[in-house]
Tab-separated table of C-alpha atoms and ligand atoms in Angstrom:
chain	number	residue	atom	x	y	z
A	1	MET	CA	-12.445	-25.042	-2.001
A	2	SER	CA	-8.395	-24.546	-2.690
A	3	LYS	CA	-7.099	-22.006	-0.892
A	4	LYS	CA	-6.355	-18.417	-2.885
A	5	ARG	CA	-3.004	-17.969	-3.950
A	6	ILE	CA	-1.361	-14.336	-3.185
A	7	LEU	CA	2.211	-13.783	-4.359
A	8	VAL	CA	4.215	-11.581	-2.301
A	9	THR	CA	7.895	-9.567	-3.389
A	10	GLY	CA	9.710	-8.736	-0.729
A	11	GLY	CA	8.002	-11.416	1.816
A	12	THR	CA	11.279	-12.036	3.557
A	13	GLY	CA	11.469	-8.131	4.151
A	14	TYR	CA	10.374	-6.190	7.692
A	15	ILE	CA	6.956	-5.225	6.511
A	16	GLY	CA	6.225	-8.415	4.060
A	17	SER	CA	7.290	-10.966	6.598
A	18	HIS	CA	4.495	-10.133	9.283
A	19	THR	CA	2.228	-9.673	6.007
A	20	VAL	CA	2.894	-13.367	5.004
A	21	ILE	CA	1.682	-14.277	8.343
A	22	GLU	CA	-1.158	-12.515	8.648
A	23	LEU	CA	-2.052	-13.787	4.872
A	24	GLN	CA	-1.723	-17.221	6.296
A	25	GLN	CA	-3.569	-17.030	9.392
A	26	ALA	CA	-5.916	-15.163	7.065
A	27	GLY	CA	-6.532	-18.430	4.734
A	28	TYR	CA	-4.419	-17.276	1.683
A	29	GLU	CA	-1.830	-19.549	0.098
A	30	VAL	CA	1.231	-17.335	-0.110
A	31	ILE	CA	4.573	-17.776	-2.435
A	32	ILE	CA	7.354	-15.275	-1.755
A	33	ILE	CA	10.117	-13.872	-4.255
A	34	ASP	CA	13.071	-12.020	-2.876
A	35	ASN	CA	16.609	-11.461	-3.665
A	36	LEU	CA	17.573	-11.828	-0.235
A	37	SER	CA	19.640	-8.592	-0.673
A	38	ASN	CA	18.078	-6.521	2.324
A	39	SER	CA	16.935	-9.631	4.450
A	40	ASN	CA	17.696	-13.325	4.821
A	41	ILE	CA	16.332	-17.036	4.402
A	42	GLU	CA	15.889	-17.721	7.866
A	43	VAL	CA	12.530	-15.658	8.329
A	44	LEU	CA	10.960	-18.438	6.417
A	45	ASP	CA	11.911	-20.462	9.951
A	46	GLY	CA	10.545	-17.550	11.718
A	47	ILE	CA	7.055	-17.443	10.013
A	48	GLU	CA	6.773	-20.979	9.564
A	49	ALA	CA	7.108	-20.576	13.578
A	50	VAL	CA	4.441	-19.195	13.917
A	51	THR	CA	1.527	-20.009	11.421
A	52	GLY	CA	2.933	-23.826	11.020
A	53	THR	CA	2.807	-23.287	7.046
A	54	ARG	CA	6.323	-22.493	5.430
A	55	PRO	CA	5.804	-20.464	2.479
A	56	ALA	CA	6.524	-21.334	-1.175
A	57	PHE	CA	9.607	-19.501	-1.642
A	58	VAL	CA	11.232	-17.960	-5.254
A	59	LYS	CA	14.736	-16.367	-4.583
A	60	GLY	CA	15.186	-14.171	-7.004
A	61	ASP	CA	15.409	-10.572	-8.331
A	62	VAL	CA	12.015	-9.102	-9.475
A	63	THR	CA	13.573	-6.615	-12.056
A	64	ASP	CA	14.398	-10.139	-14.171
A	65	VAL	CA	11.249	-10.718	-16.309
A	66	GLU	CA	12.328	-14.347	-16.663
A	67	VAL	CA	12.513	-14.862	-13.351
A	68	LEU	CA	8.912	-13.582	-13.118
A	69	ARG	CA	7.278	-15.458	-16.133
A	70	LYS	CA	9.178	-18.497	-14.932
A	71	LEU	CA	7.292	-18.077	-11.212
A	72	PHE	CA	4.111	-17.014	-12.824
A	73	GLU	CA	4.387	-20.414	-14.988
A	74	THR	CA	5.292	-22.209	-11.939
A	75	TYR	CA	2.449	-21.299	-9.624
A	76	PRO	CA	-0.076	-20.982	-11.764
A	77	ASP	CA	-3.456	-18.823	-11.082
A	78	ILE	CA	-2.029	-16.724	-8.438
A	79	LYS	CA	-5.029	-14.062	-7.970
A	80	GLY	CA	-2.963	-11.449	-6.270
A	81	ILE	CA	0.157	-9.606	-6.001
A	82	ILE	CA	1.227	-7.712	-2.864
A	83	ASN	CA	4.107	-5.417	-4.078
A	84	PHE	CA	7.145	-5.085	-1.146
A	85	ALA	CA	10.100	-5.723	-2.866
A	86	ALA	CA	11.988	-2.217	-3.496
A	87	SER	CA	15.214	0.044	-1.496
A	88	LYS	CA	13.791	2.251	0.938
A	89	ALA	CA	16.927	4.007	2.896
A	90	VAL	CA	16.251	7.423	2.180
A	91	GLY	CA	20.173	8.267	2.414
A	92	GLU	CA	20.955	6.001	0.529
A	93	SER	CA	18.996	6.177	-2.688
A	94	VAL	CA	20.289	9.920	-2.716
A	95	GLU	CA	23.974	8.503	-3.274
A	96	LYS	CA	23.215	5.913	-5.514
A	97	PRO	CA	19.671	7.229	-7.592
A	98	LEU	CA	19.723	5.012	-10.491
A	99	LEU	CA	20.192	1.810	-8.128
A	100	TYR	CA	16.770	2.755	-6.632
A	101	TYR	CA	15.356	3.902	-9.881
A	102	ARG	CA	16.093	0.665	-11.752
A	103	ASN	CA	15.430	-1.296	-8.529
A	104	ASN	CA	11.903	0.207	-7.747
A	105	LEU	CA	10.397	1.009	-11.177
A	106	VAL	CA	11.550	-2.170	-13.406
A	107	SER	CA	10.522	-4.094	-10.618
A	108	LEU	CA	7.177	-3.100	-10.744
A	109	LEU	CA	6.818	-2.701	-14.520
A	110	ASN	CA	7.449	-6.277	-14.834
A	111	LEU	CA	4.938	-6.902	-12.370
A	112	LEU	CA	2.683	-4.680	-14.371
A	113	GLU	CA	3.261	-6.394	-17.937
A	114	LEU	CA	3.091	-9.811	-16.808
A	115	MET	CA	-0.316	-9.383	-14.539
A	116	PRO	CA	-2.473	-9.557	-17.617
A	117	GLN	CA	-1.143	-12.350	-19.356
A	118	TYR	CA	-1.576	-14.817	-15.720
A	119	LYS	CA	-4.921	-13.356	-15.057
A	120	VAL	CA	-3.688	-11.533	-11.783
A	121	LYS	CA	-7.021	-9.793	-10.281
A	122	GLY	CA	-4.851	-6.867	-9.234
A	123	ILE	CA	-1.563	-5.459	-7.237
A	124	VAL	CA	-1.417	-3.790	-3.392
A	125	PHE	CA	1.074	-1.149	-4.038
A	126	SER	CA	3.607	-0.384	-0.901
A	127	SER	CA	3.659	3.606	-0.941
A	128	SER	CA	5.083	6.048	1.932
A	129	CYS	CA	3.763	9.195	3.984
A	130	THR	CA	7.222	10.294	2.349
A	131	VAL	CA	5.366	11.443	-1.207
A	132	TYR	CA	3.769	14.292	1.065
A	133	GLY	CA	7.195	15.861	1.959
A	134	GLU	CA	6.994	18.263	4.355
A	135	PRO	CA	2.809	18.855	4.734
A	136	ASP	CA	1.229	22.270	5.028
A	137	ILE	CA	-1.232	20.754	7.251
A	138	ASN	CA	-1.287	17.690	9.453
A	139	PRO	CA	-2.826	15.463	9.773
A	140	VAL	CA	-2.505	14.304	6.061
A	141	THR	CA	-5.456	12.760	4.127
A	142	GLU	CA	-5.115	10.401	0.918
A	143	SER	CA	-6.081	14.372	-1.063
A	144	THR	CA	-2.810	15.937	0.811
A	145	PRO	CA	-1.265	17.017	-2.740
A	146	PHE	CA	2.371	15.676	-3.246
A	147	LYS	CA	5.112	17.347	-2.719
A	148	THR	CA	8.223	17.437	-4.857
A	149	ALA	CA	9.747	14.393	-3.629
A	150	THR	CA	13.304	15.380	-1.029
A	151	SER	CA	14.419	11.791	-2.214
A	152	PRO	CA	14.935	9.664	-4.753
A	153	TYR	CA	13.865	6.847	-3.024
A	154	GLY	CA	10.565	8.918	-2.142
A	155	ASN	CA	10.497	9.911	-5.761
A	156	THR	CA	10.541	6.155	-6.692
A	157	LYS	CA	7.254	5.618	-4.747
A	158	GLN	CA	5.521	9.053	-6.645
A	159	ILE	CA	6.377	7.626	-10.080
A	160	SER	CA	4.704	4.420	-9.333
A	161	GLU	CA	1.682	5.780	-7.947
A	162	GLU	CA	1.158	7.503	-11.471
A	163	ILE	CA	2.787	4.340	-13.692
A	164	ILE	CA	-0.149	2.619	-11.440
A	165	THR	CA	-3.159	5.225	-12.072
A	166	ASP	CA	-1.780	5.578	-15.524
A	167	THR	CA	-1.841	1.799	-16.494
A	168	ILE	CA	-5.296	1.271	-15.082
A	169	LYS	CA	-6.587	4.438	-16.412
A	170	SER	CA	-5.497	3.146	-19.641
A	171	GLY	CA	-7.706	0.471	-19.564
A	172	ALA	CA	-5.710	-2.331	-17.910
A	173	PRO	CA	-7.968	-5.435	-16.668
A	174	PHE	CA	-6.047	-5.294	-12.908
A	175	LYS	CA	-7.154	-3.319	-10.290
A	176	SER	CA	-5.010	-1.471	-7.342
A	177	VAL	CA	-4.719	-1.040	-3.511
A	178	ILE	CA	-2.042	1.675	-3.101
A	179	LEU	CA	-0.952	1.952	0.992
A	180	ARG	CA	0.977	4.856	2.326
A	181	TYR	CA	2.784	4.267	4.977
A	182	PHE	CA	3.822	5.838	7.705
A	183	ASN	CA	6.661	4.766	10.403
A	184	PRO	CA	6.015	1.187	10.845
A	185	VAL	CA	7.568	0.143	13.562
A	186	GLY	CA	7.775	-3.238	16.404
A	187	ALA	CA	8.000	-7.056	15.877
A	188	HIS	CA	5.898	-9.733	15.970
A	189	PRO	CA	4.572	-10.473	19.991
A	190	SER	CA	6.078	-13.642	19.256
A	191	ALA	CA	9.310	-12.275	18.704
A	192	CYS	CA	9.623	-14.821	15.550
A	193	VAL	CA	9.867	-12.194	13.070
A	194	GLY	CA	11.018	-8.436	13.499
A	195	GLU	CA	12.841	-6.109	11.787
A	196	LEU	CA	16.661	-6.657	11.414
A	197	PRO	CA	18.845	-3.558	8.739
A	198	ASN	CA	21.555	-4.782	7.422
A	199	GLY	CA	24.425	-2.644	8.737
A	200	VAL	CA	23.766	0.324	10.738
A	201	PRO	CA	20.358	1.231	11.251
A	202	GLN	CA	19.207	4.534	9.787
A	203	ASN	CA	15.326	3.942	11.143
A	204	LEU	CA	14.994	4.862	14.966
A	205	ILE	CA	13.289	1.717	16.704
A	206	PRO	CA	16.010	-0.493	15.557
A	207	PHE	CA	19.085	2.089	16.797
A	208	LEU	CA	16.903	2.352	19.907
A	209	THR	CA	16.722	-1.444	21.213
A	210	GLN	CA	20.353	-1.828	19.708
A	211	THR	CA	21.460	1.063	21.783
A	212	ALA	CA	18.916	-0.506	24.444
A	213	ILE	CA	20.884	-3.588	24.379
A	214	GLY	CA	24.398	-2.333	24.346
A	215	VAL	CA	25.537	-3.148	20.405
A	216	ARG	CA	25.426	0.733	20.562
A	217	LYS	CA	27.119	3.344	22.731
A	218	GLN	CA	24.156	5.508	22.398
A	219	LEU	CA	21.194	7.094	20.194
A	220	SER	CA	21.633	10.124	18.769
A	221	VAL	CA	18.076	12.161	18.513
A	222	PHE	CA	19.251	14.177	15.254
A	223	GLY	CA	17.682	17.737	16.624
A	224	ASP	CA	15.532	19.463	19.282
A	225	ASP	CA	15.524	22.656	18.102
A	226	TYR	CA	12.311	22.164	15.561
A	227	PRO	CA	8.869	24.002	16.167
A	228	THR	CA	7.543	20.970	17.809
A	229	PRO	CA	6.185	21.442	21.566
A	230	ASP	CA	9.347	19.080	22.823
A	231	GLY	CA	11.883	20.815	20.042
A	232	SER	CA	11.916	16.373	18.224
A	233	CYS	CA	10.384	15.658	15.005
A	234	ILE	CA	6.716	14.672	15.172
A	235	ARG	CA	5.914	11.172	13.453
A	236	ASP	CA	3.047	8.515	13.336
A	237	PHE	CA	4.442	5.798	14.271
A	238	ILE	CA	2.015	2.265	13.244
A	239	ASP	CA	2.746	-1.310	14.411
A	240	VAL	CA	4.196	-3.424	11.696
A	241	VAL	CA	1.438	-5.935	12.601
A	242	ASP	CA	-1.492	-3.381	12.523
A	243	LEU	CA	0.246	-2.603	9.349
A	244	ALA	CA	0.528	-6.403	7.797
A	245	ARG	CA	-3.848	-6.768	8.764
A	246	ALA	CA	-4.460	-3.521	6.595
A	247	HIS	CA	-2.515	-5.499	3.857
A	248	VAL	CA	-5.007	-8.661	4.102
A	249	MET	CA	-7.721	-6.991	4.199
A	250	ALA	CA	-6.520	-4.439	0.682
A	251	VAL	CA	-6.231	-7.918	-0.898
A	252	ALA	CA	-9.222	-9.321	-0.013
A	253	ARG	CA	-10.804	-6.472	-1.456
A	254	ILE	CA	-9.225	-7.170	-4.993
A	255	VAL	CA	-9.717	-10.948	-5.058
A	256	ASP	CA	-13.303	-10.525	-3.511
A	257	ASP	CA	-14.503	-7.750	-6.021
A	258	LYS	CA	-15.571	-5.167	-3.332
A	259	MET	CA	-13.652	-2.374	-4.754
A	260	ASP	CA	-15.513	0.829	-5.463
A	261	GLU	CA	-12.967	1.995	-7.653
A	262	PRO	CA	-10.588	0.491	-9.685
A	263	VAL	CA	-7.508	2.234	-7.542
A	264	GLU	CA	-7.476	3.214	-3.920
A	265	ILE	CA	-5.939	5.070	-1.583
A	266	PHE	CA	-5.222	4.392	1.790
A	267	ASN	CA	-3.050	6.407	4.555
A	268	LEU	CA	-1.986	3.725	6.956
A	269	GLY	CA	-1.565	5.724	10.269
A	270	THR	CA	-2.410	5.840	13.749
A	271	GLY	CA	-3.536	9.662	13.021
A	272	ARG	CA	-1.816	10.262	16.400
A	273	GLY	CA	1.899	12.643	16.097
A	274	VAL	CA	4.230	11.206	18.362
A	275	SER	CA	8.053	13.127	18.760
A	276	VAL	CA	10.801	11.281	18.851
A	277	LEU	CA	11.425	11.797	22.615
A	278	GLU	CA	8.454	11.114	23.657
A	279	LEU	CA	8.442	7.384	21.839
A	280	LEU	CA	12.177	7.101	23.542
A	281	HIS	CA	10.433	7.682	26.679
A	282	THR	CA	7.321	5.521	25.915
A	283	PHE	CA	10.092	2.820	24.570
A	284	VAL	CA	11.565	3.585	28.538
A	285	ASN	CA	8.479	3.666	30.900
A	286	ALA	CA	6.608	0.380	29.037
A	287	THR	CA	10.122	-1.989	29.047
A	288	GLY	CA	12.282	-0.564	32.251
A	289	VAL	CA	15.331	-0.614	29.764
A	290	ASP	CA	16.894	2.844	29.822
A	291	VAL	CA	18.769	3.877	26.672
A	292	PRO	CA	21.226	6.516	27.013
A	293	TYR	CA	21.146	9.528	24.611
A	294	VAL	CA	22.317	12.670	23.053
A	295	ILE	CA	21.051	15.739	21.030
A	296	THR	CA	22.647	15.977	17.818
A	297	GLU	CA	22.532	18.179	15.104
A	298	ARG	CA	19.168	18.112	12.555
A	299	ARG	CA	19.563	14.752	9.941
A	300	ALA	CA	19.536	16.232	6.326
A	301	GLY	CA	16.589	15.548	4.756
A	302	ASP	CA	14.531	15.222	8.016
A	303	ILE	CA	10.601	16.312	7.798
A	304	ILE	CA	9.542	18.150	10.928
A	305	GLN	CA	6.630	16.597	11.164
A	306	VAL	CA	3.666	14.324	9.290
A	307	TRP	CA	0.957	12.079	10.430
A	308	ALA	CA	-2.216	10.837	9.390
A	309	ASN	CA	-5.698	11.531	9.047
A	310	PRO	CA	-6.901	7.429	8.540
A	311	GLU	CA	-10.640	7.734	8.119
A	312	LYS	CA	-11.096	6.483	4.914
A	313	ALA	CA	-8.987	3.477	6.257
A	314	ASN	CA	-10.890	2.704	8.977
A	315	LYS	CA	-14.447	3.316	7.160
A	316	VAL	CA	-13.718	2.145	3.116
A	317	LEU	CA	-11.245	-0.634	4.127
A	318	GLY	CA	-12.556	-1.337	7.708
A	319	TRP	CA	-8.995	-1.054	8.688
A	320	LYS	CA	-7.647	0.875	12.348
A	321	ALA	CA	-4.579	0.890	14.234
A	322	GLU	CA	-5.518	-1.055	17.804
A	323	VAL	CA	-1.670	-1.960	19.175
A	324	PRO	CA	-1.098	-0.014	21.639
A	325	LEU	CA	2.216	2.143	21.483
A	326	GLU	CA	3.711	0.700	24.796
A	327	GLU	CA	2.924	-2.801	23.666
A	328	THR	CA	4.571	-2.043	20.147
A	329	MET	CA	7.840	-1.004	22.038
A	330	ARG	CA	7.346	-3.776	23.969
A	331	ASN	CA	7.711	-6.487	20.868
A	332	ALA	CA	10.374	-4.746	19.465
A	333	TRP	CA	12.525	-5.071	22.891
A	334	ARG	CA	10.800	-8.572	23.006
A	335	TRP	CA	12.607	-9.299	19.611
A	336	GLN	CA	16.084	-7.517	19.936
A	337	LEU	CA	16.219	-9.715	23.333
A	338	LYS	CA	15.792	-12.669	20.837
A	339	LEU	CA	18.598	-11.518	18.243
A	340	ARG	CA	20.952	-11.368	21.346
A	341	GLU	CA	19.748	-14.784	22.760
A	342	LYS	CA	20.232	-16.341	18.957
A	343	GLY	CA	23.549	-14.876	19.209
A	344	ILE	CA	22.869	-12.710	16.455
A	345	MET	CA	23.163	-9.794	17.469
B	30	LIG	C1	12.087	9.011	12.613
B	30	LIG	C2	12.610	10.182	13.388
B	30	LIG	C3	14.836	11.186	12.452
B	30	LIG	C4	16.829	7.455	13.860
B	30	LIG	C5	11.950	6.950	6.568
B	30	LIG	C6	11.472	7.092	5.332
B	30	LIG	C7	9.884	6.421	5.162
B	30	LIG	C8	10.152	5.019	5.458
B	30	LIG	C9	10.746	4.950	7.649
B	30	LIG	C10	10.684	2.843	4.148
B	30	LIG	C11	13.232	11.014	12.154
B	30	LIG	C12	14.689	10.340	13.998
B	30	LIG	C13	15.862	8.324	13.793
B	30	LIG	C14	17.794	7.689	14.197
B	30	LIG	C15	16.715	10.038	15.314
B	30	LIG	N1	10.562	4.530	4.700
B	30	LIG	N2	15.575	9.356	13.866
B	30	LIG	N3	18.257	9.365	15.082
B	30	LIG	O1	13.003	9.297	8.421
B	30	LIG	O2	10.094	9.169	9.394
B	30	LIG	O3	11.003	7.933	7.329
B	30	LIG	O4	12.059	5.797	6.908
B	30	LIG	O5	9.719	2.344	4.475
B	30	LIG	O6	9.395	6.151	4.084
B	30	LIG	O7	11.379	8.209	4.820
B	30	LIG	O8	12.372	7.650	9.626
B	30	LIG	O9	13.087	6.212	11.621
B	30	LIG	O10	14.769	7.266	9.757
B	30	LIG	O11	13.333	8.650	11.017
B	30	LIG	O12	16.663	11.032	16.063
B	30	LIG	O13	19.115	7.388	15.256
B	30	LIG	O14	13.421	9.788	13.968
B	30	LIG	O15	15.506	11.954	12.540
B	30	LIG	O16	12.799	12.269	12.863
B	30	LIG	P1	11.504	8.627	8.550
B	30	LIG	P2	13.188	7.461	10.754
């Protein structure tokens, strides 16, 4: 029987590349489209090194409907789509809102408009816990109400979810699984793929590992005067491979017609809140590598604390975060060492 074809937009990115590996290992045929604006073509070598199969790759922009149409003509019978392609830097979105609204929304609109024509059964959408803003109560469930977005990036996630649900409610002939990620961290245990942000990392772990290896002088911990046990912010740090595996389960629900509702929404988190300082100490204890840090002013826009209630994903999706945080930290460090070995950083 021929393999089921899945289109992964943004598939050379951080979460996309780890998901492509898990999809291939689960027996799917993967096609990637990516404009390489925040990743590089060598990621395909890393994927192939792990799975032995180089995914089909189309260099292109999902905001260009003609590029997408040509892709669907070139690769007929795509059963499902996983949509990672989006800009995702909170700070940058405040400076360049139109870039974020155009890139993140037009790409989604293009996919939704073309899916019926090419009989694609459904789309897995990459959303984020940022839709909850600063929740009144933690842990958050999928029915925790949205708060007004605190950045254009977060707003594009809220609007995208509404575009998908309104379109399906109107009778569109496809389904959707919306995955709300908490804080993805770590790297593949093979160290063949990992997080490789362009420029100065905005996210905690890449900045932390670059400090540990000496690329950065010290880590700034953005505030330790929050109303939390140790004063630093609390997040739900989820291993990127655990996260990737959830996407395989989500796309299977679509292509194997297992969904209970036309739109299903899941929080993807461990269910455990960990503070920035706790994470820092976990890294040091797990790797034996010191990380010089200073406490600085709070970062504008940061929320104090958010972590998931992942029961729905555990019960309905049949998914649970499994990688211990210490192992995630060791994998992040192994990836940073590999980048040094390859002369990349
Ligand atoms: C985590 C914590 C910082 C850097 C955002 C988006 C989310 C997702 C992940 C895309 C915060 C602290 C950070 C540093 C620090 N985006 N920190 N020093 O802001 O929780 O989530 O990125 O998928 O949708 O909202 O992630 O890693 O930037 O910060 O102290 O150098 O680490 O203050 O408390 P964040 P983050």
